[in-house]
Coordinates of C-alpha atoms and ligand atoms in Angstrom, one line a residue:
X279 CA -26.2 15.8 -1.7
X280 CA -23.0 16.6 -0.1
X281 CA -21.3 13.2 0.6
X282 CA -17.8 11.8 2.9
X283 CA -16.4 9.1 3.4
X284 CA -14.7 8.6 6.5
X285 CA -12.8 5.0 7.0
X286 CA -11.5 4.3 10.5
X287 CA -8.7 1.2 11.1
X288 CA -8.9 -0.9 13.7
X289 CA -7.0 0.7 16.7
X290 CA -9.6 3.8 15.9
X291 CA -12.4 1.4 17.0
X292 CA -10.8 -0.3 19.5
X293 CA -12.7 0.2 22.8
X294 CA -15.6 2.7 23.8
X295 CA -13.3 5.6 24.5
X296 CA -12.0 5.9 20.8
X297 CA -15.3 5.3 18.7
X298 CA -16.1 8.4 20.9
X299 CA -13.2 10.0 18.9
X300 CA -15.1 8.7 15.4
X301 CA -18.2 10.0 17.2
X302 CA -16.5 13.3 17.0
X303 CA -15.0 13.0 13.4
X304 CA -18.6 12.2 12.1
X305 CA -20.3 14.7 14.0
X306 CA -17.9 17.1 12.1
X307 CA -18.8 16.4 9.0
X308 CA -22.1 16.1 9.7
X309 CA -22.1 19.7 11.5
X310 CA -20.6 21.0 7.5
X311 CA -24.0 19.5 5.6
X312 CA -22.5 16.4 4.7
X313 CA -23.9 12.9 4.4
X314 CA -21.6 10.6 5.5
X315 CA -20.5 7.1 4.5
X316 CA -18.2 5.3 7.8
X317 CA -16.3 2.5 6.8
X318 CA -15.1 0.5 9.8
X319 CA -12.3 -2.0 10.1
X320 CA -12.3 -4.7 13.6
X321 CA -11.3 -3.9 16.2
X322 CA -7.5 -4.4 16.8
X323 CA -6.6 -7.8 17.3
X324 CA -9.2 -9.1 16.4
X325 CA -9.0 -10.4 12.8
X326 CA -5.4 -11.3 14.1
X327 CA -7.9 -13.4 17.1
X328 CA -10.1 -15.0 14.5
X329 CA -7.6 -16.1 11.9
X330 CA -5.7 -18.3 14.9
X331 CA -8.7 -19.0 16.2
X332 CA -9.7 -21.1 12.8
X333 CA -6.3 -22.3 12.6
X334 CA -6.8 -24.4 15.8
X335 CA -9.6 -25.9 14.2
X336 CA -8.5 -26.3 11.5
X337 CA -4.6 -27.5 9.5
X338 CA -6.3 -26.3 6.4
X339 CA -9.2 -24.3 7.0
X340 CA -11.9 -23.7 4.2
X341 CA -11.0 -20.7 2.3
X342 CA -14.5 -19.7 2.1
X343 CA -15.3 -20.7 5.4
X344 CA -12.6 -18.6 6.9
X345 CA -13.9 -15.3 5.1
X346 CA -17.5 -15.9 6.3
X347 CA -15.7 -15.9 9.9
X348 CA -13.6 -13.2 9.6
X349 CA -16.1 -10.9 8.2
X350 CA -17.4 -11.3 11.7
X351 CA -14.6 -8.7 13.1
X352 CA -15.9 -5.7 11.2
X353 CA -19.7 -6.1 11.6
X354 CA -19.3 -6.1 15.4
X355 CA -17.6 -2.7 14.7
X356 CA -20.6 -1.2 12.3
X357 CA -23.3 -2.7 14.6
X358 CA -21.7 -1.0 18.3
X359 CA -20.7 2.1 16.4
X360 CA -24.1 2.6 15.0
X361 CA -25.6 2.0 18.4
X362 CA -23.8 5.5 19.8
X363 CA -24.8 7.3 16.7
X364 CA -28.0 6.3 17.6
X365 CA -28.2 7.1 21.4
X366 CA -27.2 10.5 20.2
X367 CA -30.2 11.2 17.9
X368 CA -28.1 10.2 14.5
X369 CA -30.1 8.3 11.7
X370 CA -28.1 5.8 11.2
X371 CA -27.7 1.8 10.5
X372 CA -24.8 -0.7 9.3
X373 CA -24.6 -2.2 6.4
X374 CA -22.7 -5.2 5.7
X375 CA -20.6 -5.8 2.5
X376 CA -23.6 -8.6 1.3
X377 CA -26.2 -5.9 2.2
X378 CA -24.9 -3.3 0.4
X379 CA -24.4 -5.4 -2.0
X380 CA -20.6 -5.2 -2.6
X381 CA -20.3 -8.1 -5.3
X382 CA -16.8 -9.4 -5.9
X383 CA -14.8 -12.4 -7.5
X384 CA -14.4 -15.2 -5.5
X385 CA -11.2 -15.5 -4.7
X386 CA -11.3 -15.8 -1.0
X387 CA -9.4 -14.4 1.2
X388 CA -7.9 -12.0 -1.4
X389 CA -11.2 -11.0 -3.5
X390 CA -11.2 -8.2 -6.1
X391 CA -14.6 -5.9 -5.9
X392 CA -16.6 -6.0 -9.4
X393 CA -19.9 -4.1 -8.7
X394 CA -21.4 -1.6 -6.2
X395 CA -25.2 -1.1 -6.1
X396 CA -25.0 2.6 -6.2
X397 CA -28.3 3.6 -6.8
X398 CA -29.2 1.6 -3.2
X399 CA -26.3 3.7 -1.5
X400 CA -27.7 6.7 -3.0
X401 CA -31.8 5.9 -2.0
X402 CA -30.1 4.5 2.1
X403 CA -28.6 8.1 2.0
X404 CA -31.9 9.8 1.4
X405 CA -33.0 8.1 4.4
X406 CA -30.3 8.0 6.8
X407 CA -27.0 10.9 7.6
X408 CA -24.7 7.4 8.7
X409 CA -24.2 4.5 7.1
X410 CA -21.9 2.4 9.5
X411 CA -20.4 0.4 6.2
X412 CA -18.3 -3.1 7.5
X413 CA -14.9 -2.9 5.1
X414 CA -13.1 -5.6 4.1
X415 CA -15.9 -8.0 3.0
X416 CA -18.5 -8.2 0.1
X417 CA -19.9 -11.1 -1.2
X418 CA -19.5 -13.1 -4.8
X419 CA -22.0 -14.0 -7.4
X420 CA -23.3 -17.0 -5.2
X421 CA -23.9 -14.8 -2.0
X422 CA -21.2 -16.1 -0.7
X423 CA -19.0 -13.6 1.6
X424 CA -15.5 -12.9 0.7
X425 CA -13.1 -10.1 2.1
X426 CA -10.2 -8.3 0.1
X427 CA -7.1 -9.4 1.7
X428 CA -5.7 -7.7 4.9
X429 CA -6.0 -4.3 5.2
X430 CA -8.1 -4.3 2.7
X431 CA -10.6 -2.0 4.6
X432 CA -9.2 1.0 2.9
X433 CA -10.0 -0.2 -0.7
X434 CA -13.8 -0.7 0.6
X435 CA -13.4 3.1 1.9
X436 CA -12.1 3.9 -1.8
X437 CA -14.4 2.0 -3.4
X438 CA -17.7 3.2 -1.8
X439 CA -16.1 6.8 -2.4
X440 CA -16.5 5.9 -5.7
X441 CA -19.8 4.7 -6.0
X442 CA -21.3 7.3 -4.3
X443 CA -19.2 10.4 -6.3
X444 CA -18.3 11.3 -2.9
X445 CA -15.9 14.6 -2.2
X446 CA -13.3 12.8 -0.7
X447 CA -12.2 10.0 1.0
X448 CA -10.5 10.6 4.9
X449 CA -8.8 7.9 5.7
X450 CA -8.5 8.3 9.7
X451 CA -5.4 5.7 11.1
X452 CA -2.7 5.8 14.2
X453 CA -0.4 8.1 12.3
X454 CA -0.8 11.6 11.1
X455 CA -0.1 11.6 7.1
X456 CA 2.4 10.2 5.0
X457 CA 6.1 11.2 5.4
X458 CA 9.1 11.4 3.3
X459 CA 10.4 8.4 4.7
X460 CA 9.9 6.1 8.1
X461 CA 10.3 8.7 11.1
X462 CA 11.8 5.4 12.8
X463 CA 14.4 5.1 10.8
X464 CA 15.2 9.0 10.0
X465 CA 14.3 11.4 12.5
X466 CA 14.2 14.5 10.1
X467 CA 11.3 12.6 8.2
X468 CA 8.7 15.3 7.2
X469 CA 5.1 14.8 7.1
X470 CA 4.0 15.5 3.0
X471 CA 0.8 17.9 2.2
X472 CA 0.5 16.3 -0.5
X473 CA 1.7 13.3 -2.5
X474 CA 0.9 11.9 -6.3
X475 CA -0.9 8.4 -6.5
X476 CA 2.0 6.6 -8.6
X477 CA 4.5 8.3 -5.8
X478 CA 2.1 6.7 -3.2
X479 CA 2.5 3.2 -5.1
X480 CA 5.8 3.4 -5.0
X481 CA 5.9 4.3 -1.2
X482 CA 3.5 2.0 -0.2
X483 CA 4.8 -0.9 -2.3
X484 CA 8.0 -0.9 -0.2
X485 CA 6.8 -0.6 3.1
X486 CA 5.3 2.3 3.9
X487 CA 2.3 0.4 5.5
X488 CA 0.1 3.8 6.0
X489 CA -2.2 2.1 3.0
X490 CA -3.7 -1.3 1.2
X491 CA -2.2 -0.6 -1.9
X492 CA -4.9 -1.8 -3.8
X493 CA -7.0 0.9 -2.1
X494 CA -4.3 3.2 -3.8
X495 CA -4.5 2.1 -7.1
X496 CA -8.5 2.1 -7.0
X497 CA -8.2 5.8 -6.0
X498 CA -5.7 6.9 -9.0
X499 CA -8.1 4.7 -11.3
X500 CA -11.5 6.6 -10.4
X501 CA -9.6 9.7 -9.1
X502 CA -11.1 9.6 -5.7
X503 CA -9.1 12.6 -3.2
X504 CA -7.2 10.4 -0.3
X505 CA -7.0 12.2 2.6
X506 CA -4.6 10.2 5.0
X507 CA -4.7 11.4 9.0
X508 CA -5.0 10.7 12.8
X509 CA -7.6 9.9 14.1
X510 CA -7.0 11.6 17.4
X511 CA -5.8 15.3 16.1
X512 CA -7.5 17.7 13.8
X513 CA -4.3 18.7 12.2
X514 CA -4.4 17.8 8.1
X515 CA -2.7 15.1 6.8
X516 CA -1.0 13.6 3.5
X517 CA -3.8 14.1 0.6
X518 CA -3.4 11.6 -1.8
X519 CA -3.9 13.5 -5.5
X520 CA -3.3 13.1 -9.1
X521 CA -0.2 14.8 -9.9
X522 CA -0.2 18.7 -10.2
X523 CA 2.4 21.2 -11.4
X524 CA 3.1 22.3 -7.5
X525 CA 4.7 18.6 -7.2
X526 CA 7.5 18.9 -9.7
X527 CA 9.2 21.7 -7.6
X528 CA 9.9 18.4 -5.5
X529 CA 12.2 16.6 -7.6
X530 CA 12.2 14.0 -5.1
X531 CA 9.2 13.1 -2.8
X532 CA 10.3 10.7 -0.5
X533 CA 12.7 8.1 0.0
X534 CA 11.2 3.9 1.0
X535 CA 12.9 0.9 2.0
X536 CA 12.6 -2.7 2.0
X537 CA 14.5 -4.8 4.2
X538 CA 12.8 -8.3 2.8
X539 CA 15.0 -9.0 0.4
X540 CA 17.1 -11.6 -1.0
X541 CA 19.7 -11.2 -4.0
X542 CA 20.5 -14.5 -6.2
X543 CA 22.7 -13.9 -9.2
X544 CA 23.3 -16.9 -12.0
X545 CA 26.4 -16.7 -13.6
X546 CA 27.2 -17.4 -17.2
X547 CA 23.8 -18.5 -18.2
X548 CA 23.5 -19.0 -22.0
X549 CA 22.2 -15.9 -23.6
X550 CA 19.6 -16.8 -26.1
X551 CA 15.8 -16.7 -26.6
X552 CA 13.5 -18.7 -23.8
X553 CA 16.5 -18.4 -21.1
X554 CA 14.6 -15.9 -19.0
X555 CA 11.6 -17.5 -19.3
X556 CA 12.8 -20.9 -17.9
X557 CA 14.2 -19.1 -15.1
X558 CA 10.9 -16.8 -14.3
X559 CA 8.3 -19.6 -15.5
X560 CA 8.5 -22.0 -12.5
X561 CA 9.3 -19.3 -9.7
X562 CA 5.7 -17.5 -11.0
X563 CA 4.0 -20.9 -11.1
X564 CA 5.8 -21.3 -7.4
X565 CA 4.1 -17.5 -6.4
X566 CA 7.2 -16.2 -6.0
X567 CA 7.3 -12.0 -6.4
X568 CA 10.5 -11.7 -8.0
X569 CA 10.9 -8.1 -7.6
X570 CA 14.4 -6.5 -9.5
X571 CA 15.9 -8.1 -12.4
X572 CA 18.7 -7.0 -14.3
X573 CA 20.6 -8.9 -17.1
X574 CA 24.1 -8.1 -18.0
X575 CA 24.6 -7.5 -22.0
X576 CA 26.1 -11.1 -23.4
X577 CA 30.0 -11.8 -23.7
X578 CA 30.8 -14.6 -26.5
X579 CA 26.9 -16.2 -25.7
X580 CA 26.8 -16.2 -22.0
X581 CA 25.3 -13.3 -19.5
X582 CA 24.8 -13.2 -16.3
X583 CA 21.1 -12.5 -14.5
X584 CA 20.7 -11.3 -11.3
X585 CA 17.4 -10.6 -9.5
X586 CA 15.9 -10.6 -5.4
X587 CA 12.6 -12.4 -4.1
X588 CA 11.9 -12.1 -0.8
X589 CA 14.1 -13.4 2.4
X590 CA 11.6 -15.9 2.5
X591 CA 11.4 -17.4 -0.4
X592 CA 14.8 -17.6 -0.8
X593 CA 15.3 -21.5 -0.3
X594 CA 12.4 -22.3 -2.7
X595 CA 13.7 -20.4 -5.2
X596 CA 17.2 -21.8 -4.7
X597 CA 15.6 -25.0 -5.0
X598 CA 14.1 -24.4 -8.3
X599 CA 16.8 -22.9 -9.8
X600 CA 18.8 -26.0 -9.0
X601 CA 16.1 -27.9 -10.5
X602 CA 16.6 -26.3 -14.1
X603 CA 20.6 -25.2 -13.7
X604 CA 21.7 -27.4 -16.3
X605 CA 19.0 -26.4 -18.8
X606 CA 20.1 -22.7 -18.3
X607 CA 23.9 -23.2 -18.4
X608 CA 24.5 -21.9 -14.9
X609 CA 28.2 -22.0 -14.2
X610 CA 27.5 -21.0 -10.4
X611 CA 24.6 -19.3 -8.3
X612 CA 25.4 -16.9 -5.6
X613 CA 22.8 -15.4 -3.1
X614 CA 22.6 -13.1 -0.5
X615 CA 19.6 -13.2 2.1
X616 CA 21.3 -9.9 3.7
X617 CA 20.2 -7.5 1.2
X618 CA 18.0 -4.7 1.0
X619 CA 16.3 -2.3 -1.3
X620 CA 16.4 1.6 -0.8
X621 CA 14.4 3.5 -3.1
X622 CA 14.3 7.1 -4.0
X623 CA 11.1 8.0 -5.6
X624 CA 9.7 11.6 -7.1
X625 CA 7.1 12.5 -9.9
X626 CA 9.6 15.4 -10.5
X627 CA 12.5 12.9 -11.9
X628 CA 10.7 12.3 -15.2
X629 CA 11.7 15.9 -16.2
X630 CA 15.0 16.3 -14.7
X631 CA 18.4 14.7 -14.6
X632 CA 21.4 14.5 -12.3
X633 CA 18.9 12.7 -9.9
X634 CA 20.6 9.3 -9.5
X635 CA 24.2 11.2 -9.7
X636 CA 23.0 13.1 -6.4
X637 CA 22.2 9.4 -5.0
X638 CA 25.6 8.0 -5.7
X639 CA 27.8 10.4 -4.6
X640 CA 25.7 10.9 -1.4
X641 CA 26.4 7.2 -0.9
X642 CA 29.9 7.3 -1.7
X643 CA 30.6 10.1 1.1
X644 CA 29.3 7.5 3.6
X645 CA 31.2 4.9 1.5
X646 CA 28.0 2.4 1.2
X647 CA 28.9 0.5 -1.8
X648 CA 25.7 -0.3 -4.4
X649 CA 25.0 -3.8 -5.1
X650 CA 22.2 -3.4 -8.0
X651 CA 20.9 -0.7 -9.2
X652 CA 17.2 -0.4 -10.7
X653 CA 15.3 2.7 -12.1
X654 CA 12.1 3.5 -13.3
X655 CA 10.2 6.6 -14.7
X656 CA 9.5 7.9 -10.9
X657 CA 12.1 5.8 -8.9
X658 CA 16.0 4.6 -8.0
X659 CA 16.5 1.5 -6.2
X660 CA 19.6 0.3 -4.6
X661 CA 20.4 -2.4 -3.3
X662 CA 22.5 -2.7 -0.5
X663 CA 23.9 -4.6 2.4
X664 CA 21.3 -5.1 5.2
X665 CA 23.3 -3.5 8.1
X666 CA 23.6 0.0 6.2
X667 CA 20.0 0.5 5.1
X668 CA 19.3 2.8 8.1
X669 CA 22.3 5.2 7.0
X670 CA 21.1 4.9 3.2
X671 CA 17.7 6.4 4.2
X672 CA 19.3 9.0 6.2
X673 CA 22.0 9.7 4.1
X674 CA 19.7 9.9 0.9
X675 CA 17.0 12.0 3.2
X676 CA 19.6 14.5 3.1
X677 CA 21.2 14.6 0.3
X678 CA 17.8 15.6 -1.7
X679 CA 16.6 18.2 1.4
X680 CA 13.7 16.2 2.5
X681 CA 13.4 17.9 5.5
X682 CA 12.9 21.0 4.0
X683 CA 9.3 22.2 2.5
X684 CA 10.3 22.3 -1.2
X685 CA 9.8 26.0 -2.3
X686 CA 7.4 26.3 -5.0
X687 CA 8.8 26.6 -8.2
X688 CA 9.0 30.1 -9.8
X689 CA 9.2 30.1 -13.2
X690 CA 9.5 33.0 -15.5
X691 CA 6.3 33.1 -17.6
X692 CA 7.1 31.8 -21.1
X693 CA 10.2 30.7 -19.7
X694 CA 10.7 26.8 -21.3
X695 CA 13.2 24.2 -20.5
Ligands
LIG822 N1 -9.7 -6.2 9.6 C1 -8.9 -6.4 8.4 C2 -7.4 -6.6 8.8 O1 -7.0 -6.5 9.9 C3 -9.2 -5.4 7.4 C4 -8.7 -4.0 7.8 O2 -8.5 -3.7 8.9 O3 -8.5 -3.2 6.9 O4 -6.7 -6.8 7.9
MG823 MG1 -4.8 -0.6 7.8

């Protein structure tokens, strides 16, 4: 048995006119012999709708209340598209998350999936070509429902590609693919064929919003094919792939930004064991996502440490910090709230050098100076001032030919570097 996954996002199923669209997409793949698994999301607006709407009710509404209402959105979108599937012949039927069932933890509102009944997906698909699956929701040990956090219809699509061993997973959204960088910000931005699942963490973990990250992660974990495109073209989009040799002709796949956060250095702090960990301690206990660290090497017993949270967390964390100066030997803390991270990020970097020296002198020609610098196997991050971060991404977009197709690389056989 052939199988797909199609997952469609909210503005896909937002009125009649574009469920006709999925109508079409699902035909499609039905028309090339395959059984196929439709994860829907709400329609727009309207898990946005219900989460206000319990918020009038309620100054602190039941976690597990508020997923049981929520979960609402998505199953009007399984039951209405599985009436037209019907009305054109199509055996088909939804199936909600507790149905299926999708177990998961029972952390509300944010829920992590443990357990899909497979074998039940497998027998449904015997009997029916659709099944109209409701993302976002499953349901914990006690039957109670739970959804995965928002957006978190794409790790249901991921997920039930899993199960089910199927051939690949199409994620159908408002935007064709995945692109170098944000075509708001940089107009040369280049829609990617192809992009590795760490590069994709990366990208999405600083704001390219085209994925749930989790849905990412699940993907590289059980090495389900991502295939990220419009709903309402047939061109291809971005497939989302474990890395290949074709990607290390890119040195440099594509170039994210963050604008949300906030840089606080503490000067002099003694430099001994246990110092980091009275600074990080109460900011994790507070939930706050410190994201880049960096500590200065000690001069006669003092160092300085520097790190960024976001914007807003910024006076919590100030307030903490001031709570536990004095135990930490803080001569002074400085923060900036007008900071942001711009990060260049490419599978091809773990075999090459010169990559950040591109970066730097690039940044020097527009004379953007760099307030922290952060790297990692696949990435650069720099930190700088708020009101440049549009020219960084431009200027960086350029300076490693983004907007170029990267021409395969052409190696002499036996050649070795
Ligand atoms: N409807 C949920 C949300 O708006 C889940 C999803 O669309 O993926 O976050
Ligand atoms: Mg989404």
């Amino acid at each position: 048995m052939r199988i797909k996954v199609q997952k469609f996002g909210g503005t896909s199923v937002a009125d009649l006119q574009c469920m006709q669209q999925v109508l079409n997409k699902v035909r499609a793949a039905l028309d090339d012999g395959y059984k196929v698994l439709v994860v829907l999301s709400a329609m727009a607006g309207q898990t946005d709708y219900l989460l206000s709407l319990a918020n009038r009710w309620s100054s602190t509404p039941d976690p597990a209340e508020l997923d049981s209402m929520v979960t609402t959105g998505e199953q009007v979108s399984v039951a209405l598209f599985s009436m037209l599937l019907q009305d054109q012949g199509i055996k088909a039927r939804s199936l909600l998350g507790f149905q299926i069932p999708m177990r998961t933890d029972s952390n509300f509102g944010r829920a992590r999936i443990l357990d899909i009944d497979s074998p039940r997906l497998q027998a449904m698909l015997e009997q029916y070509d659709v099944l109209a699956i409701a993302g976002f929701q499953g349901c914990d040990c006690e039957d109670r429902l739970t959804t995965l956090g928002r957006g978190g219809s794409d790790t249901s699509a991921v997920a039930m590609a899993a199960a089910t061993n199927a051939e690949v997973c199409e994620i159908y959204t408002d935007v064709d693919g995945v692109y170098t960088t944000d075509p708001n910000v940089c107009s040369q931005a280049r829609k990617l064929d192809k992009i590795a699942y760490d590069e994709m963490l990366e990208m999405a973990s600083m704001g390219a919003k085209v994925l749930q990250i989790r849905s990412v992660e699940f993907a590289k974990k059980f090495n389900v094919p991502v295939h990220v495109r419009s709903t309402f073209t047939d061109v291809p989009g971005t497939l989302l792939v474990q890395e290949d040799n074709s990607m290390e002709s890119a040195l440099v796949s594509g170039i994210a930004y963050d604008k949300d956060q906030a840089l606080i250095t503490l000067a002099n702090v003694y430099d001994e064991p246990g110092i980091s960990a009275t600074i990080f301690e109460p900011l994790a206990i507070a939930g706050v996502v410190v994201d880049m660290i960096v500590q200065n090497p000690s001069r006669e017993g003092r160092t300085d440490m520097t790190f960024t949270v976001p914007k807003g967390d910024l006076e919590q964390t100030l307030q903490i910090i001031d709570n536990i100066k004095d135990q930490i030997g803080a001569k002074a803390v400085f923060h900036n709230p007008k900071v942001s991270k711009v990060s260049v990020i490419g599978m091809g970097m773990r075999n090459h050098s010169g990559i950040a020296s591109i970066a730097f002198k690039a940044l020097r020609m527009e004379n953007i100076n760099i307030m922290l610098i952060s790297t990692s196997e696949i990435k650069i991050s720099c930190l700088v001032d708020e009101k440049y971060t549009e020219l960084t991404v431009r200027t960086l977009h350029e300076a490693f030919g983004l907007d170029q197709k990267p021409q395969p690389a052409c190696e002499e056989p036996g050649q070795s570097q």
